[in-house]
CSV table of C-alpha atoms in Angstrom, one decimal:
chain,number,residue,atom,x,y,z
A,1,MET,CA,65.4,41.1,31.0
A,2,TYR,CA,62.2,39.4,30.0
A,3,GLN,CA,59.2,40.4,28.2
A,4,THR,CA,56.6,42.9,29.8
A,5,TYR,CA,52.8,42.4,29.4
A,6,THR,CA,50.1,44.6,29.4
A,7,PRO,CA,47.8,44.3,32.8
A,8,SER,CA,44.8,41.8,32.2
A,9,SER,CA,46.6,40.3,29.7
A,10,ILE,CA,46.4,36.2,30.0
A,11,LEU,CA,49.2,34.0,29.6
A,12,SER,CA,49.0,30.2,29.2
A,13,ILE,CA,51.3,27.2,29.1
A,14,GLY,CA,50.7,23.6,28.3
A,15,PHE,CA,47.4,22.1,27.1
A,16,GLY,CA,44.6,19.9,28.2
A,17,GLU,CA,45.5,18.6,31.5
A,18,THR,CA,48.5,20.4,31.7
A,19,LEU,CA,46.9,23.8,31.0
A,20,GLU,CA,48.0,26.8,33.2
A,21,GLN,CA,46.8,30.0,32.9
A,22,VAL,CA,47.6,33.4,34.7
A,23,ILE,CA,46.4,36.9,34.8
A,24,VAL,CA,49.0,40.0,34.6
A,25,LEU,CA,48.2,42.5,37.2
A,26,THR,CA,49.8,45.6,38.0
A,27,ASP,CA,53.0,45.6,39.5
A,28,ASN,CA,54.6,43.1,37.6
A,29,LYS,CA,52.3,40.3,39.1
A,30,VAL,CA,50.2,37.5,37.9
A,31,ALA,CA,47.5,35.5,39.5
A,32,THR,CA,46.4,31.8,39.0
A,33,LYS,CA,43.2,31.6,36.6
A,34,THR,CA,43.4,28.0,35.7
A,35,PHE,CA,45.3,25.1,36.6
A,36,ALA,CA,45.6,21.2,35.6
A,37,GLY,CA,43.1,22.4,33.1
A,38,LYS,CA,40.8,23.6,35.6
A,39,PRO,CA,39.7,26.9,37.2
A,40,VAL,CA,40.8,27.6,40.4
A,41,THR,CA,38.9,28.4,43.5
A,42,ARG,CA,41.7,30.6,45.2
A,43,ARG,CA,43.9,32.5,43.2
A,44,ASP,CA,48.0,32.5,43.6
A,45,ILE,CA,49.4,35.8,43.5
A,46,MET,CA,53.4,35.7,42.3
A,47,SER,CA,55.7,37.7,40.5
A,48,LEU,CA,55.4,37.8,36.5
A,49,ASP,CA,59.3,37.3,36.5
A,50,ASP,CA,59.3,34.6,38.8
A,51,TRP,CA,56.3,32.9,37.0
A,52,THR,CA,58.4,33.2,33.5
A,53,ILE,CA,61.3,31.7,35.2
A,54,MET,CA,59.3,28.5,36.2
A,55,ALA,CA,57.5,28.2,33.0
A,56,LYS,CA,60.9,28.0,31.0
A,57,SER,CA,62.4,25.8,33.3
A,58,LEU,CA,59.6,23.3,32.4
A,59,GLY,CA,60.5,24.0,28.8
A,60,GLU,CA,57.1,25.4,28.1
A,61,GLN,CA,56.6,27.9,25.6
A,62,ILE,CA,54.4,31.2,27.0
A,63,GLN,CA,51.2,31.8,24.8
A,64,THR,CA,49.1,35.0,24.9
A,65,ASP,CA,45.4,35.5,24.8
A,66,TYR,CA,44.0,32.3,23.6
A,67,LEU,CA,44.0,28.7,24.8
A,68,PRO,CA,47.0,26.4,23.7
A,69,LEU,CA,45.6,23.1,22.5
A,70,PRO,CA,47.5,20.2,20.5
A,71,PRO,CA,47.7,20.9,16.8
A,72,ASN,CA,46.0,18.9,13.9
A,73,PRO,CA,48.2,17.5,11.8
A,74,LEU,CA,45.8,16.8,9.1
A,75,LEU,CA,45.5,20.4,8.5
A,76,PRO,CA,47.8,22.6,6.5
A,77,ARG,CA,50.1,25.1,9.1
A,78,ASN,CA,51.2,27.5,6.5
A,79,LEU,CA,48.0,29.7,6.7
A,80,ALA,CA,48.1,29.9,10.5
A,81,ARG,CA,48.2,33.6,11.9
A,82,PRO,CA,48.3,35.6,15.1
A,83,ALA,CA,44.6,36.3,16.6
A,84,SER,CA,45.5,40.2,16.1
A,85,THR,CA,45.2,40.0,12.4
A,86,TYR,CA,42.1,38.6,12.1
A,87,ALA,CA,40.5,39.9,8.8
A,88,ALA,CA,37.0,41.5,8.7
A,89,PRO,CA,33.9,38.8,9.0
A,90,GLU,CA,32.6,40.1,5.8
A,91,SER,CA,35.6,38.9,4.3
A,92,GLY,CA,35.5,35.5,2.5
A,93,ARG,CA,39.4,34.9,2.5
A,94,GLY,CA,39.8,36.5,5.8
A,95,TYR,CA,36.9,34.2,7.4
A,96,LEU,CA,38.3,30.7,5.6
A,97,MET,CA,41.7,31.6,6.9
A,98,ASP,CA,40.3,32.4,10.5
A,99,LEU,CA,38.3,29.2,10.6
A,100,ASN,CA,41.8,27.3,9.5
A,101,TYR,CA,43.7,28.7,12.1
A,102,SER,CA,40.9,27.8,14.9
A,103,ALA,CA,41.0,24.4,13.8
A,104,GLN,CA,44.7,23.8,13.7
A,105,SER,CA,44.6,24.9,17.5
A,106,GLY,CA,42.2,21.8,17.7
A,107,SER,CA,38.6,23.5,17.7
A,108,SER,CA,36.3,20.5,16.9
A,109,SER,CA,33.5,22.8,15.8
A,110,ALA,CA,36.2,24.6,13.6
A,111,ILE,CA,37.5,21.4,12.0
A,112,LEU,CA,33.8,20.5,11.3
A,113,GLU,CA,32.9,23.7,9.3
A,114,LEU,CA,35.9,23.6,7.7
A,115,SER,CA,35.6,20.1,6.5
A,116,THR,CA,31.8,20.9,5.1
A,117,LEU,CA,32.7,24.0,3.6
A,118,LEU,CA,36.1,22.2,1.5
A,119,GLN,CA,33.4,19.1,0.4
A,120,LYS,CA,30.5,21.6,-0.6
A,121,TYR,CA,33.0,23.5,-3.0
A,122,GLY,CA,34.5,20.3,-4.1
A,123,VAL,CA,38.3,21.3,-3.4
A,124,SER,CA,40.6,19.2,-1.0
A,125,SER,CA,42.6,21.6,0.7
A,126,VAL,CA,42.3,25.2,2.3
A,127,GLU,CA,45.2,26.3,-0.3
A,128,GLU,CA,42.7,25.4,-3.3
A,129,ALA,CA,39.9,26.9,-1.3
A,130,LEU,CA,41.9,30.4,-1.1
A,131,ALA,CA,42.7,29.9,-4.9
A,132,ILE,CA,39.1,30.5,-5.8
A,133,THR,CA,38.2,34.4,-6.1
A,134,GLU,CA,35.4,34.7,-4.1
A,135,VAL,CA,34.5,31.7,-1.6
A,136,PRO,CA,31.1,31.7,-0.5
A,137,VAL,CA,31.4,31.2,3.5
A,138,ALA,CA,28.8,30.8,6.2
A,139,ALA,CA,27.2,34.2,7.8
A,140,PRO,CA,29.2,35.3,11.0
A,141,THR,CA,27.5,34.5,14.2
A,142,SER,CA,25.5,36.8,15.8
A,143,VAL,CA,27.2,39.0,18.8
A,144,GLU,CA,25.8,38.5,22.2
A,145,PRO,CA,23.6,41.2,23.3
A,146,GLU,CA,25.2,43.6,25.7
A,147,SER,CA,22.2,43.8,28.2
A,148,TYR,CA,18.8,41.6,28.7
A,149,PRO,CA,15.7,42.1,30.0
A,150,ILE,CA,14.6,42.7,33.7
A,151,GLY,CA,13.9,39.3,34.8
A,152,THR,CA,16.1,37.3,32.5
A,153,LYS,CA,17.9,34.4,34.2
A,154,LEU,CA,21.5,34.0,33.6
A,155,SER,CA,23.1,30.6,34.4
A,156,TRP,CA,26.8,29.6,33.9
A,157,LYS,CA,27.7,25.9,34.4
A,158,HIS,CA,31.6,24.7,34.3
A,159,ASN,CA,32.4,22.0,31.5
A,160,GLY,CA,34.1,20.0,34.2
A,161,ASP,CA,34.3,16.4,35.7
A,162,SER,CA,31.7,14.3,33.6
A,163,SER,CA,31.8,11.6,36.2
A,164,ARG,CA,29.7,13.5,38.7
A,165,TRP,CA,26.0,13.5,38.1
A,166,TYR,CA,25.7,16.9,39.2
A,167,ASN,CA,27.6,20.1,38.0
A,168,PRO,CA,30.1,21.0,40.9
A,169,ASN,CA,30.7,24.9,39.8
A,170,SER,CA,28.0,26.8,38.7
A,171,ARG,CA,26.4,30.6,39.3
A,172,THR,CA,22.9,31.9,39.2
A,173,ALA,CA,22.3,35.3,38.1
A,174,ILE,CA,19.2,37.5,37.6
A,175,VAL,CA,18.9,40.8,35.4
A,176,VAL,CA,17.6,43.5,37.8
A,177,LYS,CA,17.1,47.4,37.0
A,178,ASP,CA,20.4,48.4,37.9
A,179,GLY,CA,22.5,45.9,36.9
A,180,ILE,CA,23.2,41.7,37.6
A,181,LEU,CA,22.1,40.2,40.9
A,182,GLN,CA,24.3,36.9,41.4
A,183,VAL,CA,21.9,34.9,43.6
A,184,LYS,CA,23.7,31.6,44.1
A,185,GLU,CA,27.5,30.2,43.7
A,186,ASN,CA,28.5,26.6,43.9
A,187,ILE,CA,32.1,25.6,44.3
A,188,ASP,CA,33.3,22.2,44.1
A,189,GLY,CA,29.6,21.4,45.1
A,190,VAL,CA,29.2,23.7,48.1
A,191,THR,CA,27.1,26.8,48.0
A,192,THR,CA,28.6,30.0,48.9
A,193,MET,CA,27.0,31.0,52.3
A,194,THR,CA,27.3,34.3,54.1
A,195,GLN,CA,26.4,35.5,58.0
A,196,ALA,CA,25.1,38.7,58.8
A,197,PRO,CA,27.0,40.6,61.9
A,198,GLY,CA,25.4,39.0,65.1
A,199,ALA,CA,23.0,36.7,63.2
A,200,ASP,CA,23.3,33.0,64.4
A,201,TYR,CA,22.3,31.7,61.1
A,202,GLN,CA,23.4,31.7,57.4
A,203,LYS,CA,21.9,32.6,54.2
A,204,VAL,CA,22.9,32.2,50.6
A,205,ALA,CA,25.6,34.6,49.5
A,206,ARG,CA,24.3,37.4,47.1
A,207,LYS,CA,26.5,39.7,44.9
A,208,PHE,CA,25.6,42.7,42.9
A,209,PHE,CA,27.1,43.6,39.6
A,210,SER,CA,26.6,46.8,37.9
A,211,SER,CA,26.7,45.2,34.3
A,212,LEU,CA,26.9,42.3,32.3
A,213,ALA,CA,30.4,42.5,31.6
A,214,ASP,CA,31.4,42.8,35.2
A,215,TRP,CA,29.7,39.6,36.1
A,216,LYS,CA,31.2,37.8,33.2
A,217,ALA,CA,34.3,38.9,34.0
A,218,THR,CA,34.2,37.0,37.3
A,219,LEU,CA,33.2,34.1,35.8
A,220,PRO,CA,36.1,31.0,35.3
A,221,ALA,CA,37.3,29.7,32.3
A,222,GLY,CA,35.8,26.7,30.6
A,223,GLY,CA,32.1,27.0,31.2
A,224,THR,CA,28.7,27.5,29.3
A,225,THR,CA,26.2,30.5,30.1
A,226,THR,CA,22.6,29.8,29.2
A,227,VAL,CA,19.9,32.4,28.9
A,228,ALA,CA,16.2,32.5,30.1
A,229,VAL,CA,14.7,35.5,28.9
A,230,ALA,CA,11.8,36.5,31.3
A,231,THR,CA,7.9,36.4,30.0
A,232,GLU,CA,6.8,39.3,32.0
A,233,ASP,CA,7.8,42.9,32.2
A,234,PHE,CA,9.4,43.1,35.4
A,235,SER,CA,10.1,46.7,35.0
A,236,LEU,CA,6.5,47.0,35.8
A,237,PRO,CA,5.9,46.7,40.0
A,238,SER,CA,4.5,43.3,40.8
A,239,ILE,CA,0.6,44.5,41.6
A,240,GLN,CA,0.5,45.8,38.0
A,241,ARG,CA,1.6,42.7,36.5
A,242,LYS,CA,-0.4,40.9,38.4
A,243,ALA,CA,-3.4,43.3,37.7
A,244,ALA,CA,-2.7,42.7,33.8
A,245,LYS,CA,-3.3,39.0,33.7
A,246,PRO,CA,-6.8,37.7,32.8
A,247,ILE,CA,-9.3,36.3,35.3
A,248,VAL,CA,-11.3,33.3,33.7
A,249,THR,CA,-13.7,32.0,36.5
A,250,GLU,CA,-17.2,30.3,36.6
A,251,THR,CA,-18.6,32.1,39.6
A,252,ASP,CA,-18.3,35.1,41.8
A,253,ILE,CA,-16.9,32.8,44.5
A,254,ASP,CA,-14.2,31.5,42.2
A,255,TYR,CA,-13.5,35.1,41.3
A,256,ILE,CA,-12.3,36.2,44.7
A,257,ASP,CA,-10.7,33.3,45.3
A,258,GLU,CA,-8.3,33.7,42.4
A,259,LEU,CA,-7.6,37.0,43.6
A,260,LYS,CA,-6.8,36.0,47.1
A,261,ARG,CA,-4.6,33.4,45.6
A,262,ARG,CA,-2.9,35.9,43.6
A,263,TYR,CA,-2.4,38.6,45.8
A,264,GLU,CA,-1.6,36.3,48.9
A,265,VAL,CA,-4.7,38.0,50.9
A,266,HIS,CA,-5.6,35.8,53.9
A,267,SER,CA,-9.1,36.8,54.9
A,268,LYS,CA,-11.8,34.1,55.2
A,269,LEU,CA,-15.3,33.6,56.6
A,270,GLN,CA,-15.2,31.6,59.5
A,271,GLU,CA,-18.0,29.4,61.0
A,272,GLY,CA,-18.6,29.2,64.6
A,273,LEU,CA,-20.7,26.8,66.8
A,274,THR,CA,-24.3,27.2,67.1
A,275,PRO,CA,-25.6,28.2,70.4
A,276,VAL,CA,-26.7,24.6,70.9
A,277,GLU,CA,-23.5,23.1,70.4
A,278,GLN,CA,-22.0,26.2,72.3
A,279,ARG,CA,-24.2,25.2,75.3
A,280,CYS,CA,-22.9,21.7,75.1
A,281,ASP,CA,-19.4,22.2,75.1
A,282,LEU,CA,-19.3,24.3,77.9
A,283,ILE,CA,-21.0,21.9,80.2
A,284,ILE,CA,-18.5,19.3,79.2
A,285,GLN,CA,-16.0,21.6,80.2
A,286,MET,CA,-17.4,22.3,83.2
A,287,SER,CA,-18.0,18.9,84.1
A,288,GLU,CA,-13.9,18.0,83.6
A,289,MET,CA,-13.4,20.9,85.8
A,290,ALA,CA,-15.4,19.8,88.5
A,291,ASN,CA,-13.9,16.1,88.3
A,292,HIS,CA,-10.4,18.0,88.8
A,293,ILE,CA,-11.8,20.2,91.5
A,294,LYS,CA,-13.1,16.9,93.4
A,295,GLU,CA,-9.5,15.0,92.8
A,296,ILE,CA,-7.9,18.0,94.5
A,297,MET,CA,-10.3,18.3,97.3
A,298,GLN,CA,-10.1,14.4,98.4
A,299,SER,CA,-6.0,14.3,97.7
A,300,SER,CA,-3.9,14.0,100.9
A,301,THR,CA,-2.5,17.5,100.6
A,302,LEU,CA,-5.9,19.0,102.0
A,303,THR,CA,-7.1,15.6,104.0
A,304,SER,CA,-4.2,15.9,106.0
A,305,VAL,CA,-3.4,19.8,105.7
A,306,ASN,CA,-1.8,19.9,109.3
A,307,THR,CA,0.7,17.5,108.4
A,308,THR,CA,1.4,18.6,105.0
A,309,PRO,CA,4.3,20.9,104.4
A,310,SER,CA,3.0,24.5,103.8
A,311,GLY,CA,4.3,24.6,100.3
A,312,ALA,CA,2.4,21.9,99.0
A,313,VAL,CA,-0.9,23.3,100.5
A,314,SER,CA,-0.3,26.7,98.9
A,315,ASP,CA,0.1,25.3,95.8
A,316,ALA,CA,-3.0,22.7,96.0
A,317,MET,CA,-5.1,26.0,97.3
A,318,ARG,CA,-3.7,28.1,94.2
A,319,LYS,CA,-4.9,25.6,91.8
A,320,LEU,CA,-8.3,25.5,93.5
A,321,SER,CA,-9.0,29.3,92.9
A,322,TYR,CA,-7.6,28.9,89.3
A,323,ILE,CA,-9.7,26.4,88.5
A,324,SER,CA,-12.9,27.6,90.1
A,325,LYS,CA,-12.6,31.2,88.6
A,326,ARG,CA,-12.4,29.1,85.2
A,327,LEU,CA,-15.9,27.3,86.0
A,328,ALA,CA,-17.1,30.6,87.4
A,329,ARG,CA,-16.5,32.1,83.8
A,330,ARG,CA,-18.0,29.1,81.8
A,331,ALA,CA,-21.1,29.1,83.9
A,332,TYR,CA,-21.6,32.8,83.2
A,333,THR,CA,-21.0,32.1,79.5
A,334,MET,CA,-23.5,28.9,79.4
A,335,GLU,CA,-26.1,30.9,80.9
A,336,ASN,CA,-26.0,33.7,78.4
A,337,CYS,CA,-26.4,30.8,75.5
A,338,HIS,CA,-29.2,29.4,77.3
A,339,SER,CA,-31.1,32.9,77.5
A,340,ARG,CA,-30.2,33.1,73.8
A,341,ILE,CA,-31.9,29.7,73.0
A,342,ARG,CA,-34.9,30.4,75.3
A,343,ILE,CA,-35.5,34.1,74.1
A,344,MET,CA,-34.6,33.4,70.1
A,345,PRO,CA,-35.1,29.8,69.6
A,346,GLU,CA,-35.1,30.3,65.7
A,347,THR,CA,-31.5,30.9,66.0
A,348,ALA,CA,-31.0,28.3,68.4
A,349,ASN,CA,-29.1,25.8,65.4
A,350,VAL,CA,-28.1,28.5,63.2
A,351,LYS,CA,-24.1,28.6,62.9
A,352,PRO,CA,-22.8,32.3,63.3
A,353,ILE,CA,-20.2,33.4,60.7
A,354,SER,CA,-17.5,35.9,61.4
A,355,PHE,CA,-15.1,37.9,59.1
A,356,ILE,CA,-11.4,36.8,59.8
A,357,ASN,CA,-8.5,39.2,58.0
A,358,ASN,CA,-5.5,39.6,60.4
A,359,TYR,CA,-2.9,40.8,57.6
A,360,ARG,CA,-2.1,43.5,55.6
A,361,GLN,CA,-3.3,42.3,52.3
A,362,ARG,CA,-6.9,42.8,51.6
A,363,ILE,CA,-9.4,43.1,48.8
A,364,MET,CA,-12.2,45.8,48.8
A,365,ALA,CA,-15.3,46.0,47.1
A,366,PHE,CA,-17.5,49.2,46.8
A,367,VAL,CA,-21.1,49.0,48.0
A,368,GLY,CA,-22.9,52.0,47.3
A,369,GLY,CA,-19.7,54.1,46.7
A,370,ARG,CA,-17.9,52.8,50.0
A,371,GLU,CA,-15.0,50.7,50.5
A,372,VAL,CA,-16.1,47.6,52.2
A,373,GLU,CA,-13.3,44.4,52.9
A,374,ILE,CA,-14.7,41.5,50.7
A,375,THR,CA,-13.6,37.8,50.9
A,376,SER,CA,-15.3,34.2,50.3
A,377,ASN,CA,-15.6,31.0,51.5
A,378,LYS,CA,-15.6,28.2,48.6
A,379,LYS,CA,-16.7,25.4,51.2
A,380,LEU,CA,-19.7,27.2,52.2
A,381,GLY,CA,-20.5,28.5,49.0
A,382,LEU,CA,-20.7,32.4,50.3
A,383,LEU,CA,-19.0,35.4,49.7
A,384,GLY,CA,-18.8,38.1,52.8
A,385,VAL,CA,-18.2,42.0,53.3
A,386,ALA,CA,-17.0,43.4,56.5
A,387,TRP,CA,-20.6,45.3,56.6
A,388,ASP,CA,-23.3,44.8,58.7
A,389,ARG,CA,-26.4,45.5,56.5
A,390,GLN,CA,-29.1,45.7,59.3
A,391,GLN,CA,-26.9,48.3,61.5
A,392,ASP,CA,-25.3,50.0,58.2
A,393,ALA,CA,-21.7,49.7,60.3
A,394,ILE,CA,-18.4,48.7,58.4
A,395,GLY,CA,-15.9,46.7,60.4
A,396,LYS,CA,-14.8,43.0,60.5
A,397,TRP,CA,-15.9,43.0,64.3
A,398,PHE,CA,-19.7,43.6,63.0
A,399,LYS,CA,-21.8,40.8,62.0
A,400,PRO,CA,-20.7,40.4,58.0
A,401,THR,CA,-23.2,40.3,55.2
A,402,VAL,CA,-23.1,37.1,53.3
A,403,GLU,CA,-24.5,36.0,50.1
A,404,LYS,CA,-23.8,33.8,47.1
A,405,THR,CA,-23.3,36.6,44.0
A,406,PHE,CA,-22.1,40.0,44.1
A,407,ALA,CA,-25.6,41.6,43.0
A,408,GLN,CA,-26.8,40.1,46.3
A,409,LEU,CA,-24.4,41.8,48.1
A,410,GLY,CA,-24.9,45.1,46.1
A,411,VAL,CA,-21.5,45.5,45.0
A,412,ASP,CA,-21.0,48.3,42.6
A,413,LEU,CA,-20.6,46.9,38.9
A,414,LYS,CA,-18.4,48.5,36.0
A,415,ALA,CA,-19.7,49.2,32.8
A,416,ASP,CA,-18.2,45.9,31.3
A,417,GLY,CA,-20.2,43.7,34.0
A,418,TYR,CA,-17.2,43.1,36.4
A,419,PRO,CA,-17.3,44.1,40.0
A,420,ARG,CA,-15.6,47.2,41.0
A,421,LEU,CA,-12.9,46.4,43.2
A,422,LYS,CA,-9.4,47.4,44.6
A,423,VAL,CA,-6.8,45.4,46.2
A,424,TYR,CA,-4.3,46.5,48.7
A,425,TYR,CA,-0.9,44.4,48.3
A,426,ARG,CA,2.7,45.0,49.5
A,427,CYS,CA,1.5,48.9,50.7
A,428,LYS,CA,0.6,49.5,46.9
A,429,SER,CA,-3.1,49.8,45.7
A,430,ILE,CA,-4.8,49.2,42.3
A,431,GLU,CA,-8.0,49.0,41.3
A,432,LEU,CA,-9.0,46.2,39.0
């Protein structure tokens, strides 16, 4: 009859490159955790009795709950004791004995710390140090917190093959409101991907964990976890975090440009062609269409229509009809442009400006207590609101009112001198 172990216990044989570890499961089974000194990417499950027979046939001694390493012959072994009998951290003798036990197990950091303590207090062995009534020792290390602020980035990397310029095994996770979201996983240099049912593409696999402990329990042995604490309060909605950041600009146009960049607003003031430029452009287009019609009329398809297949003749006539209709529309538009130039010569060389925004995000200004969409064009040096001042009509399809400052536009100002603005961002709104 072999010894029984509690489920979740870790059993180890060998050390270094021959280290093999298994996790004890229920129903007298074990799952491979580490093989040949490296964490496994695929777990093998077998009977605990069979694994014990295999370990004893190799002449290995089964260790529990710690990583067996080659002993250090330079340190005394009569002070070694099981990990379950560790003394309280505040006990000087207990801490020294724990440190000596770790050093005997091959921990380089423990060996260095133990040597430093012995040299500091003028003794040559651990026995002499224990003979001292009270040995001043270093303070215990701080305990890792059970949770981190929302937005904290957790990165785990395996301390594996140093011959590669990159780390083949890593995990990246973000602390979210309800737990831990693992956003990336690399196994042997390959990123884990997933494909939704019915989709023809893959995306990086994500996995949610309800707690930090659950995420750490899935990490292979032999790795290092680093923490990058978030500098922002991610418990607040993104629109509030963006609004809390100060805006430092020199001009009113720069102020709106910064808001557009921050809230991903794609509105703009677009400059069109003057009536004279539009008329010239239409004449050029009509000339090209007339040449195309002439080419079709002079082609062999229509000059010898009686001997040409009926299908080719139909295609040529269909092209003539299509081009002629486009030519007629441009002729009508050109006539209107010429009429505007003749009736209002003062606007013949004035480029019209239109307000463009085909997206949901927008910035609103208060003009006379009414919400009006506002945008900017730094190249033109203008601010614009979707409000026709002459007709007192609000809408992007009307002629916008453009000026260089908020005061010239008539935007309502707050007590601190800043304009009264409101932002619509991701189905939320906030007044700045």
